[in-house]
PDB file of C-alpha atoms in Angstrom:
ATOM      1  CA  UNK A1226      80.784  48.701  38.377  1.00  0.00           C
ATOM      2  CA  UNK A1227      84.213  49.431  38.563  1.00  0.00           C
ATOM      3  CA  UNK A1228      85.467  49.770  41.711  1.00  0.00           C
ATOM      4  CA  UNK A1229      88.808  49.851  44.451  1.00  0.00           C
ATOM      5  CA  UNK A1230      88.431  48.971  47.545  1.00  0.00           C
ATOM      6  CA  UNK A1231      91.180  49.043  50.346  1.00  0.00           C
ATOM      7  CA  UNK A1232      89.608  48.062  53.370  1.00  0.00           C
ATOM      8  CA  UNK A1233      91.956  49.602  56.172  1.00  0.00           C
ATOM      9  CA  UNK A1234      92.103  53.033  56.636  1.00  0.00           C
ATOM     10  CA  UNK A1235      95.423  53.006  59.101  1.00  0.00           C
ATOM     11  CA  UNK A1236      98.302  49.971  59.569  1.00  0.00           C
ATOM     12  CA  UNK A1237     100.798  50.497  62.265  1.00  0.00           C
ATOM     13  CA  UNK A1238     103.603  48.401  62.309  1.00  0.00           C
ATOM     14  CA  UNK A1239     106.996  48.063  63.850  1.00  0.00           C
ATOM     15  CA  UNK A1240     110.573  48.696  61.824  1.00  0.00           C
ATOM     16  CA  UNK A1241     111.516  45.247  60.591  1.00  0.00           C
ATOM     17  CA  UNK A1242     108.034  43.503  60.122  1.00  0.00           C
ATOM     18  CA  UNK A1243     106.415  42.379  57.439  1.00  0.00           C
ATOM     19  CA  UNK A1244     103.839  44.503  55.523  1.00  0.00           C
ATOM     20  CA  UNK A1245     100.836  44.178  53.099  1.00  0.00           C
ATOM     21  CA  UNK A1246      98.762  46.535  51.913  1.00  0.00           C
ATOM     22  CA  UNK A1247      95.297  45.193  50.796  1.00  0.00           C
ATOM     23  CA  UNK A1248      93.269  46.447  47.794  1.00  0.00           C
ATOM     24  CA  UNK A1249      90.533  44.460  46.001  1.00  0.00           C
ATOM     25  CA  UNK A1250      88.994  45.390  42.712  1.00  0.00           C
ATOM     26  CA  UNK A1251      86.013  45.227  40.543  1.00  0.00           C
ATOM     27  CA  UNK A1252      86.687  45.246  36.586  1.00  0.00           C
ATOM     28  CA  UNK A1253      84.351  43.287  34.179  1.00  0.00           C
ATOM     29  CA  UNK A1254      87.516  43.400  32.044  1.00  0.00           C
ATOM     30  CA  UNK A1255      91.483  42.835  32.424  1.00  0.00           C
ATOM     31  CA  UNK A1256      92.844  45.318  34.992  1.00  0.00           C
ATOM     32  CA  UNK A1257      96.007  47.431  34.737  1.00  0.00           C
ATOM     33  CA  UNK A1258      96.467  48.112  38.393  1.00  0.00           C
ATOM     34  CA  UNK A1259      99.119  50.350  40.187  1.00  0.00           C
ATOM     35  CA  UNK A1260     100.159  51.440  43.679  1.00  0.00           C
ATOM     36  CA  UNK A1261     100.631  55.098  44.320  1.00  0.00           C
ATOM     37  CA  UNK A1262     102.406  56.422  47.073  1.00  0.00           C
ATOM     38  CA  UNK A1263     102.172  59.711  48.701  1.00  0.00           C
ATOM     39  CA  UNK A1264     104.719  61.306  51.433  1.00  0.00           C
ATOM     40  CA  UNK A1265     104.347  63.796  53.700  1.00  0.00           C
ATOM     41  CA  UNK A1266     104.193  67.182  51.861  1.00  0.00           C
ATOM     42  CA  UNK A1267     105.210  65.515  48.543  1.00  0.00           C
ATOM     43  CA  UNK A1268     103.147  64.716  45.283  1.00  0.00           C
ATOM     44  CA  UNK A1269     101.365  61.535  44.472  1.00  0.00           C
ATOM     45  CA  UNK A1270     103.761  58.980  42.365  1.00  0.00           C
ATOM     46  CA  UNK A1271     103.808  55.760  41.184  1.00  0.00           C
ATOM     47  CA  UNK A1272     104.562  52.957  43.305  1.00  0.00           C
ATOM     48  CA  UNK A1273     104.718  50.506  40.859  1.00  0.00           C
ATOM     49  CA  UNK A1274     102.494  48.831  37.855  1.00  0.00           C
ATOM     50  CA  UNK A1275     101.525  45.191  37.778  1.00  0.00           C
ATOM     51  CA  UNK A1276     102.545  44.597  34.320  1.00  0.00           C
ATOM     52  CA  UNK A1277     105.981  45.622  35.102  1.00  0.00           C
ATOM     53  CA  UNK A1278     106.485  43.334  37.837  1.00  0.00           C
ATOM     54  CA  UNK A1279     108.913  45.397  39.265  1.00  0.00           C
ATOM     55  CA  UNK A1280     110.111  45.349  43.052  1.00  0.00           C
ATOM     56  CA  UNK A1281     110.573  48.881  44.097  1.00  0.00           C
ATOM     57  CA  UNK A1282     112.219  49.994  47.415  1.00  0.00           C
ATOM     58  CA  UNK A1283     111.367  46.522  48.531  1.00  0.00           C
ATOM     59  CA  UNK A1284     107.491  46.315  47.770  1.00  0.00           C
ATOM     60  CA  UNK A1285     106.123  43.810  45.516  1.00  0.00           C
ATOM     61  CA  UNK A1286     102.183  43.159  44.349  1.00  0.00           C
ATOM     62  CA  UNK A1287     100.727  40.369  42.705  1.00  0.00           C
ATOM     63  CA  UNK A1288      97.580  40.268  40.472  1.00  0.00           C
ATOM     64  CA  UNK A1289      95.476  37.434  41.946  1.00  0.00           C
ATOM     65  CA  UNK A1290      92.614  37.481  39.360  1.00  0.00           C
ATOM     66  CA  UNK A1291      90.460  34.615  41.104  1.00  0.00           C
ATOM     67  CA  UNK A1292      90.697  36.959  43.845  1.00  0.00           C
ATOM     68  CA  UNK A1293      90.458  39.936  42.399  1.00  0.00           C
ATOM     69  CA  UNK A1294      93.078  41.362  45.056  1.00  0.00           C
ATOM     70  CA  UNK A1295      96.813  43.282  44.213  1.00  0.00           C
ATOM     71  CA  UNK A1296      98.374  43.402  47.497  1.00  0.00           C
ATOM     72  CA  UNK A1297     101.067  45.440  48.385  1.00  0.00           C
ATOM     73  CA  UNK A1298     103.815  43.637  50.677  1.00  0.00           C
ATOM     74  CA  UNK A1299     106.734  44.350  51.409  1.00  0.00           C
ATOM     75  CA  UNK A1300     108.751  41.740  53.723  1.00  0.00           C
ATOM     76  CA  UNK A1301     110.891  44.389  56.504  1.00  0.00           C
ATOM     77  CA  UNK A1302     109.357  47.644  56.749  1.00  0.00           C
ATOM     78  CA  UNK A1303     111.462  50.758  57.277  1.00  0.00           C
ATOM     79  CA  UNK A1304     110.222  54.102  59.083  1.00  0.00           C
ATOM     80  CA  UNK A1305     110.434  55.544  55.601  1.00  0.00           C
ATOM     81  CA  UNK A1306     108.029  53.665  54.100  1.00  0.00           C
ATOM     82  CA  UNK A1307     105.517  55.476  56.333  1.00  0.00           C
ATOM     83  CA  UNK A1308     103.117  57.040  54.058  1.00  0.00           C
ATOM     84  CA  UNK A1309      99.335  57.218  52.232  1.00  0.00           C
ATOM     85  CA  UNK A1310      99.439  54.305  49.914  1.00  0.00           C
ATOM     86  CA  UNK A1311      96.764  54.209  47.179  1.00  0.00           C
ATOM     87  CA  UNK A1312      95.901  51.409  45.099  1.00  0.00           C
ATOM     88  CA  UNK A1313      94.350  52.331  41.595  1.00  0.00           C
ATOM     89  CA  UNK A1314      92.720  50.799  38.371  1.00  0.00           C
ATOM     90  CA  UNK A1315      92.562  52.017  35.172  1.00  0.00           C
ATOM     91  CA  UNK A1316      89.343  52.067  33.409  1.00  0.00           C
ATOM     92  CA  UNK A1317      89.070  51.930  29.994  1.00  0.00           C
ATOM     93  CA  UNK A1318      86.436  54.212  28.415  1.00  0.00           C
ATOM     94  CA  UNK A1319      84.048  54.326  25.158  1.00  0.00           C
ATOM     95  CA  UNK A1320      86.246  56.919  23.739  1.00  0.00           C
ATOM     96  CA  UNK A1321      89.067  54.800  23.933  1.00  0.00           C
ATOM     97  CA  UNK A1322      90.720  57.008  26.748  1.00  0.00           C
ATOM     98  CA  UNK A1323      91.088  56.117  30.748  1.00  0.00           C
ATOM     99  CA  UNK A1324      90.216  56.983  33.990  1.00  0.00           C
ATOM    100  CA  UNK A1325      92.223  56.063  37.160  1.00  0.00           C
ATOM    101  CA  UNK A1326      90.001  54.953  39.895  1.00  0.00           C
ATOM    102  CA  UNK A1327      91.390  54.765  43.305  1.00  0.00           C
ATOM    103  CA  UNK A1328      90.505  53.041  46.117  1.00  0.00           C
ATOM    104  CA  UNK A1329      90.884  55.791  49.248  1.00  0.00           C
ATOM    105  CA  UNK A1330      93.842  54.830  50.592  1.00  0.00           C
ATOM    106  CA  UNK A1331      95.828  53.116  53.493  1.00  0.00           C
ATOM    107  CA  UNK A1332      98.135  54.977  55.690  1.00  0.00           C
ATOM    108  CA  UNK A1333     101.014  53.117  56.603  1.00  0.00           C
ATOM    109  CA  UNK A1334     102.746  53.704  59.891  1.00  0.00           C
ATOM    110  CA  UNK A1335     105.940  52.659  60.818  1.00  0.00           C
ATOM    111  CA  UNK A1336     107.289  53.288  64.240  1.00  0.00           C
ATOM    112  CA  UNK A1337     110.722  51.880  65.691  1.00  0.00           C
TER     113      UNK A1337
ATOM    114  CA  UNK B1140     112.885  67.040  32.930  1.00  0.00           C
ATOM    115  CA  UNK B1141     110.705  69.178  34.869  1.00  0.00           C
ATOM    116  CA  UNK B1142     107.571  67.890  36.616  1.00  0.00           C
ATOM    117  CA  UNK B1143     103.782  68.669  36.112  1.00  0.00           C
ATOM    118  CA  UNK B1144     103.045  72.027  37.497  1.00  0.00           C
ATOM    119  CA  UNK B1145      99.862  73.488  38.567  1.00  0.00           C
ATOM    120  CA  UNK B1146      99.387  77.042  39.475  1.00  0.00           C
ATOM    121  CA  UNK B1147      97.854  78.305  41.417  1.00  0.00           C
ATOM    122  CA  UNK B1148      98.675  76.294  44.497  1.00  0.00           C
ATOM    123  CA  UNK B1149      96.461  77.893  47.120  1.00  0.00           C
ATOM    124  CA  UNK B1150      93.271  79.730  46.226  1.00  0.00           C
ATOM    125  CA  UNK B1151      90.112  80.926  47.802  1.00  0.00           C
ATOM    126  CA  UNK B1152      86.880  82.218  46.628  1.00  0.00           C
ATOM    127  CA  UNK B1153      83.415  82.593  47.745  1.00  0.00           C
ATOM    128  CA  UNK B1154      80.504  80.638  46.453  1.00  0.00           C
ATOM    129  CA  UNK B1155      79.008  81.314  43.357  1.00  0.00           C
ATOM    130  CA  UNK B1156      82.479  82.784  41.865  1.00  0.00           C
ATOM    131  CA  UNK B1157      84.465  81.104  39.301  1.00  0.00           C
ATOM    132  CA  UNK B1158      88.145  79.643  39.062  1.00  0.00           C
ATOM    133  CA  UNK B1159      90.264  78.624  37.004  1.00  0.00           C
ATOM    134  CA  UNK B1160      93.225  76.176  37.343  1.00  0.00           C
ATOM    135  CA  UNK B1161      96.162  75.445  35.646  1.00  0.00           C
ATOM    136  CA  UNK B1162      98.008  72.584  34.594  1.00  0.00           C
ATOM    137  CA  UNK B1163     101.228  72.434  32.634  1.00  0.00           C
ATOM    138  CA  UNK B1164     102.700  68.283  31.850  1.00  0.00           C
ATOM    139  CA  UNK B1165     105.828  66.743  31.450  1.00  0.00           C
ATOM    140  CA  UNK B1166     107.667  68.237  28.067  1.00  0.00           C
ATOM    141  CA  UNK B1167     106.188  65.845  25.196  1.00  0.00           C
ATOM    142  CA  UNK B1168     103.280  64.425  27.488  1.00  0.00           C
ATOM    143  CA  UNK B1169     100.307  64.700  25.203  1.00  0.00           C
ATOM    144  CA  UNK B1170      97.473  63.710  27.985  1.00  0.00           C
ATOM    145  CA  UNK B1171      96.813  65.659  30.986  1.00  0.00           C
ATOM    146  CA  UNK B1172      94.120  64.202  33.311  1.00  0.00           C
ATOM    147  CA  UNK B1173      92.354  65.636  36.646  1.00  0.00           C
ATOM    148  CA  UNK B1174      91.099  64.323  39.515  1.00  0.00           C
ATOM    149  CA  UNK B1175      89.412  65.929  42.660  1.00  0.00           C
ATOM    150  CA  UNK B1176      91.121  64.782  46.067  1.00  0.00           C
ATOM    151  CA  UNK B1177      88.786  65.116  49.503  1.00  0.00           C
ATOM    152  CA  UNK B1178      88.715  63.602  52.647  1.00  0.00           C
ATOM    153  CA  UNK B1179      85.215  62.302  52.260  1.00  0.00           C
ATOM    154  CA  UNK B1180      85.495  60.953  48.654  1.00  0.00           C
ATOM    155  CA  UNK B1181      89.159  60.746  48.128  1.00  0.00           C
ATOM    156  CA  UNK B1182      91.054  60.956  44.499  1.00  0.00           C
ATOM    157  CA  UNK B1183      88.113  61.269  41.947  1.00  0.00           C
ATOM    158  CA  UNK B1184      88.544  61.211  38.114  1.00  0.00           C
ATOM    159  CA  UNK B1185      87.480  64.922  36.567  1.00  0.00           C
ATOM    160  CA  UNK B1186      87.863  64.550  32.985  1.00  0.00           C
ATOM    161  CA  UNK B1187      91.176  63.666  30.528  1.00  0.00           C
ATOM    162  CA  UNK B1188      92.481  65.812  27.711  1.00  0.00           C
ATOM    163  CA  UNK B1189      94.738  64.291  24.830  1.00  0.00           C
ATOM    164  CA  UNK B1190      95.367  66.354  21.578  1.00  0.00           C
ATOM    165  CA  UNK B1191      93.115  69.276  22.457  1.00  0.00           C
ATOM    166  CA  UNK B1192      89.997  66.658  22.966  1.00  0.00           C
ATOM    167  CA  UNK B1193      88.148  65.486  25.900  1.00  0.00           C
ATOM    168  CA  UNK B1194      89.186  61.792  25.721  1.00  0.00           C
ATOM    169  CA  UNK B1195      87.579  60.766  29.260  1.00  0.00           C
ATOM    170  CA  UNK B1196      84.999  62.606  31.474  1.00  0.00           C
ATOM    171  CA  UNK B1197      84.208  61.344  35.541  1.00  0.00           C
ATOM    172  CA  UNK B1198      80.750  62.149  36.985  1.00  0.00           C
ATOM    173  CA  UNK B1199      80.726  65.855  37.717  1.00  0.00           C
ATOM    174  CA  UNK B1200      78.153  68.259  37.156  1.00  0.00           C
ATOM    175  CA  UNK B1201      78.601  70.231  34.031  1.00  0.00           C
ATOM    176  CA  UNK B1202      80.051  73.402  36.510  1.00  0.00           C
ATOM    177  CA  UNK B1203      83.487  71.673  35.824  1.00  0.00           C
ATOM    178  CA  UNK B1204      84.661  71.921  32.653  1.00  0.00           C
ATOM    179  CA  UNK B1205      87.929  71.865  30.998  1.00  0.00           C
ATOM    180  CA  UNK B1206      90.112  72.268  27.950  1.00  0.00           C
ATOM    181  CA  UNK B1207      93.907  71.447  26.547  1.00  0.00           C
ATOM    182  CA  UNK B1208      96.026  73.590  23.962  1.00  0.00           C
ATOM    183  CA  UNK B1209      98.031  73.165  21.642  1.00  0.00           C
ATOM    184  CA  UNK B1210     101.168  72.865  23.504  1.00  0.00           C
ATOM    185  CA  UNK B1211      99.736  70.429  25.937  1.00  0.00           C
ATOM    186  CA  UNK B1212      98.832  72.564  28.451  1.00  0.00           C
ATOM    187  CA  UNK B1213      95.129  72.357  30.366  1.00  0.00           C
ATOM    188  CA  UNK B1214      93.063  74.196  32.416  1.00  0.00           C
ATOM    189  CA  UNK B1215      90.695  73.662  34.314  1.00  0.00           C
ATOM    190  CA  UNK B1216      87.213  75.539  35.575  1.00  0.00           C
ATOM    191  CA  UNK B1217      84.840  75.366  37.961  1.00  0.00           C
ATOM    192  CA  UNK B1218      81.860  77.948  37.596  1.00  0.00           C
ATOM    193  CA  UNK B1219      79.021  79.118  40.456  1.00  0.00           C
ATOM    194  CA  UNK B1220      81.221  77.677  43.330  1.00  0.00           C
ATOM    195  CA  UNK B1221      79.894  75.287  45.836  1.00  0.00           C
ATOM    196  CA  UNK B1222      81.012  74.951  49.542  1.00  0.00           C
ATOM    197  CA  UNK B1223      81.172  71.245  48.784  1.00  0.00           C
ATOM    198  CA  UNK B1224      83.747  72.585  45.357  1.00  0.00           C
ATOM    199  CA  UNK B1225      86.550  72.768  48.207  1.00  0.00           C
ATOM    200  CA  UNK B1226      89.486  70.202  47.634  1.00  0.00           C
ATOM    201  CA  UNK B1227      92.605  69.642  46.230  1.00  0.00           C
ATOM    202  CA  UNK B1228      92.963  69.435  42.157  1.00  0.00           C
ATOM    203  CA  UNK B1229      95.574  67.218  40.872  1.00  0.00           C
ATOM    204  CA  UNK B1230      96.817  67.461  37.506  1.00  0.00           C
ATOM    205  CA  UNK B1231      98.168  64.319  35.874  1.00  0.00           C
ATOM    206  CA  UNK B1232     100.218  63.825  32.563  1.00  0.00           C
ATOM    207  CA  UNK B1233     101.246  61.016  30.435  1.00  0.00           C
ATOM    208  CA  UNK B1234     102.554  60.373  27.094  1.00  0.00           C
ATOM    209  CA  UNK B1235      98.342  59.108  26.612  1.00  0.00           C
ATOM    210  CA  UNK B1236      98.668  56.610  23.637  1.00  0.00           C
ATOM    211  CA  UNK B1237      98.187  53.850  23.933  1.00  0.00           C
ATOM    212  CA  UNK B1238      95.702  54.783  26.115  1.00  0.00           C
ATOM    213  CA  UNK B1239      95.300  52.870  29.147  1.00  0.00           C
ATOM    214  CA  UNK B1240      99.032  51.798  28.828  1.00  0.00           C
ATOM    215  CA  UNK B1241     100.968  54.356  30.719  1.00  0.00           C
ATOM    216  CA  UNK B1242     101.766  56.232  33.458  1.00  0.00           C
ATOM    217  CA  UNK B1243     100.888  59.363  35.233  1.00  0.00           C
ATOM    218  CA  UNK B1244     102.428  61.579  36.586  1.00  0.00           C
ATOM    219  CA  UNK B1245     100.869  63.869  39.386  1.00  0.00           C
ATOM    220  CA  UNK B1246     101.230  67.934  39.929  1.00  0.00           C
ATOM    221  CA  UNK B1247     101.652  69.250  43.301  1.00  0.00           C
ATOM    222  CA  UNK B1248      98.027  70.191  43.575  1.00  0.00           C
ATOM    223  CA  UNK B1249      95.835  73.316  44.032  1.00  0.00           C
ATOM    224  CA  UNK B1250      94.181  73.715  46.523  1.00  0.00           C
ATOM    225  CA  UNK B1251      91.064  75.554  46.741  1.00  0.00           C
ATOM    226  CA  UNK B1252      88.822  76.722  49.233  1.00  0.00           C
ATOM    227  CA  UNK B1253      85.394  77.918  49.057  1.00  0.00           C
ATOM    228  CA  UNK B1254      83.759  80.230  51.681  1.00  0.00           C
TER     229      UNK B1254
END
């Protein structure tokens, strides 16, 4: 079955120290995985995409698929970054179109 | 370019009513996809639209149903309301081909409560 998981519901951290967001995943095939990011009051947007291999606002996430994990980490955390972080697959359908399934999400908490 | 919109953003209704939600994507986005957000279950996958077809459908009961137009735009609806039925609906668009391959982007939301 296809499934996210993201095993901590809350992180608290301090300004300045390391972060990383854990999300696991079942796929029988090859994932396309994102990270989502939602701030108070505002709309749910992308994070960033594994294929791109982008760095955005200082995050990063690798594909590890012997581990079947995409972690999000991000090496100084900023009070900014505080937020409901979702980590999401997309599954690929019979009809050729897609699904996103998301794990349920981490709040991140940064305090100074 | 403007974002996804959804209207309307706050709605109530009592059980066994129906609703219908809105969704209009990004200019020249061609899929538009929902998903049901609640505390309990979090973001589930509704169904996906792309050229006026259901491309994708999640596990709902047949109460939810949907459909896209011509220019892109979707709605949504949800007959004989449930208490459980309450939750936010997010809208997402994309360009949708190839599928699987891009991104989307989320509406603000409706939410919707049932009494």
């Amino acid at each position: 079955a296809q499934r996210v998981t993201q095993p901590e519901k809350l992180l608290s951290v301090f300004k300045g120290a390391p972060v990383e967001l854990k999300c696991n995943y079942s796929y029988s095939g090859s994932p396309e995985l994102f990270w989502y990011v939602q701030y108070s009051r505002q709309r749910l947007q992308l994070l960033l995409r594994h294929i791109s291999r982008e760095s955005i606002k200082g995050f990063t996430a690798d594909l590890n698929k012997g581990e079947t994990s995409f972690h999000l980490k991000k090496p100084f955390a900023q009070e900014e970054d505080s937020a409901m972080y979702y980590c999401a697959l997309i599954a690929q359908a019979n009809q050729a179109g897609t699904a996103l399934i998301f794990g349920k999400g981490t709040t991140l908490s940064v305090s100074s | 370019k403007a974002g996804v919109t959804q209207t309307p953003r706050y709605l109530i209704k009592t059980r066994g009513q129906q609703v219908t939600l809105s969704c209009s994507p990004i200019s020249g986005h061609r899929s538009v996809s929902w998903y049901q957000q609640t505390p309990g279950q979090g973001l589930q996958f509704l169904f996906e639209y792309f050229s006026e077809t259901q491309r994708n459908k999640g596990n709902f009961p047949g109460r939810f149903s949907g459909r896209q137009f011509s220019n892109s735009r979707s709605e949504m609806n949800v007959s004989t309301l449930e208490l459980g039925d309450s939750a936010l609906y997010l809208c997402a668009s994309s360009l949708g081909y190839p599928p699987g391959t891009d991104t989307q982007y989320f509406g603000p939301g409706t939410r919707l409560t049932v009494l």
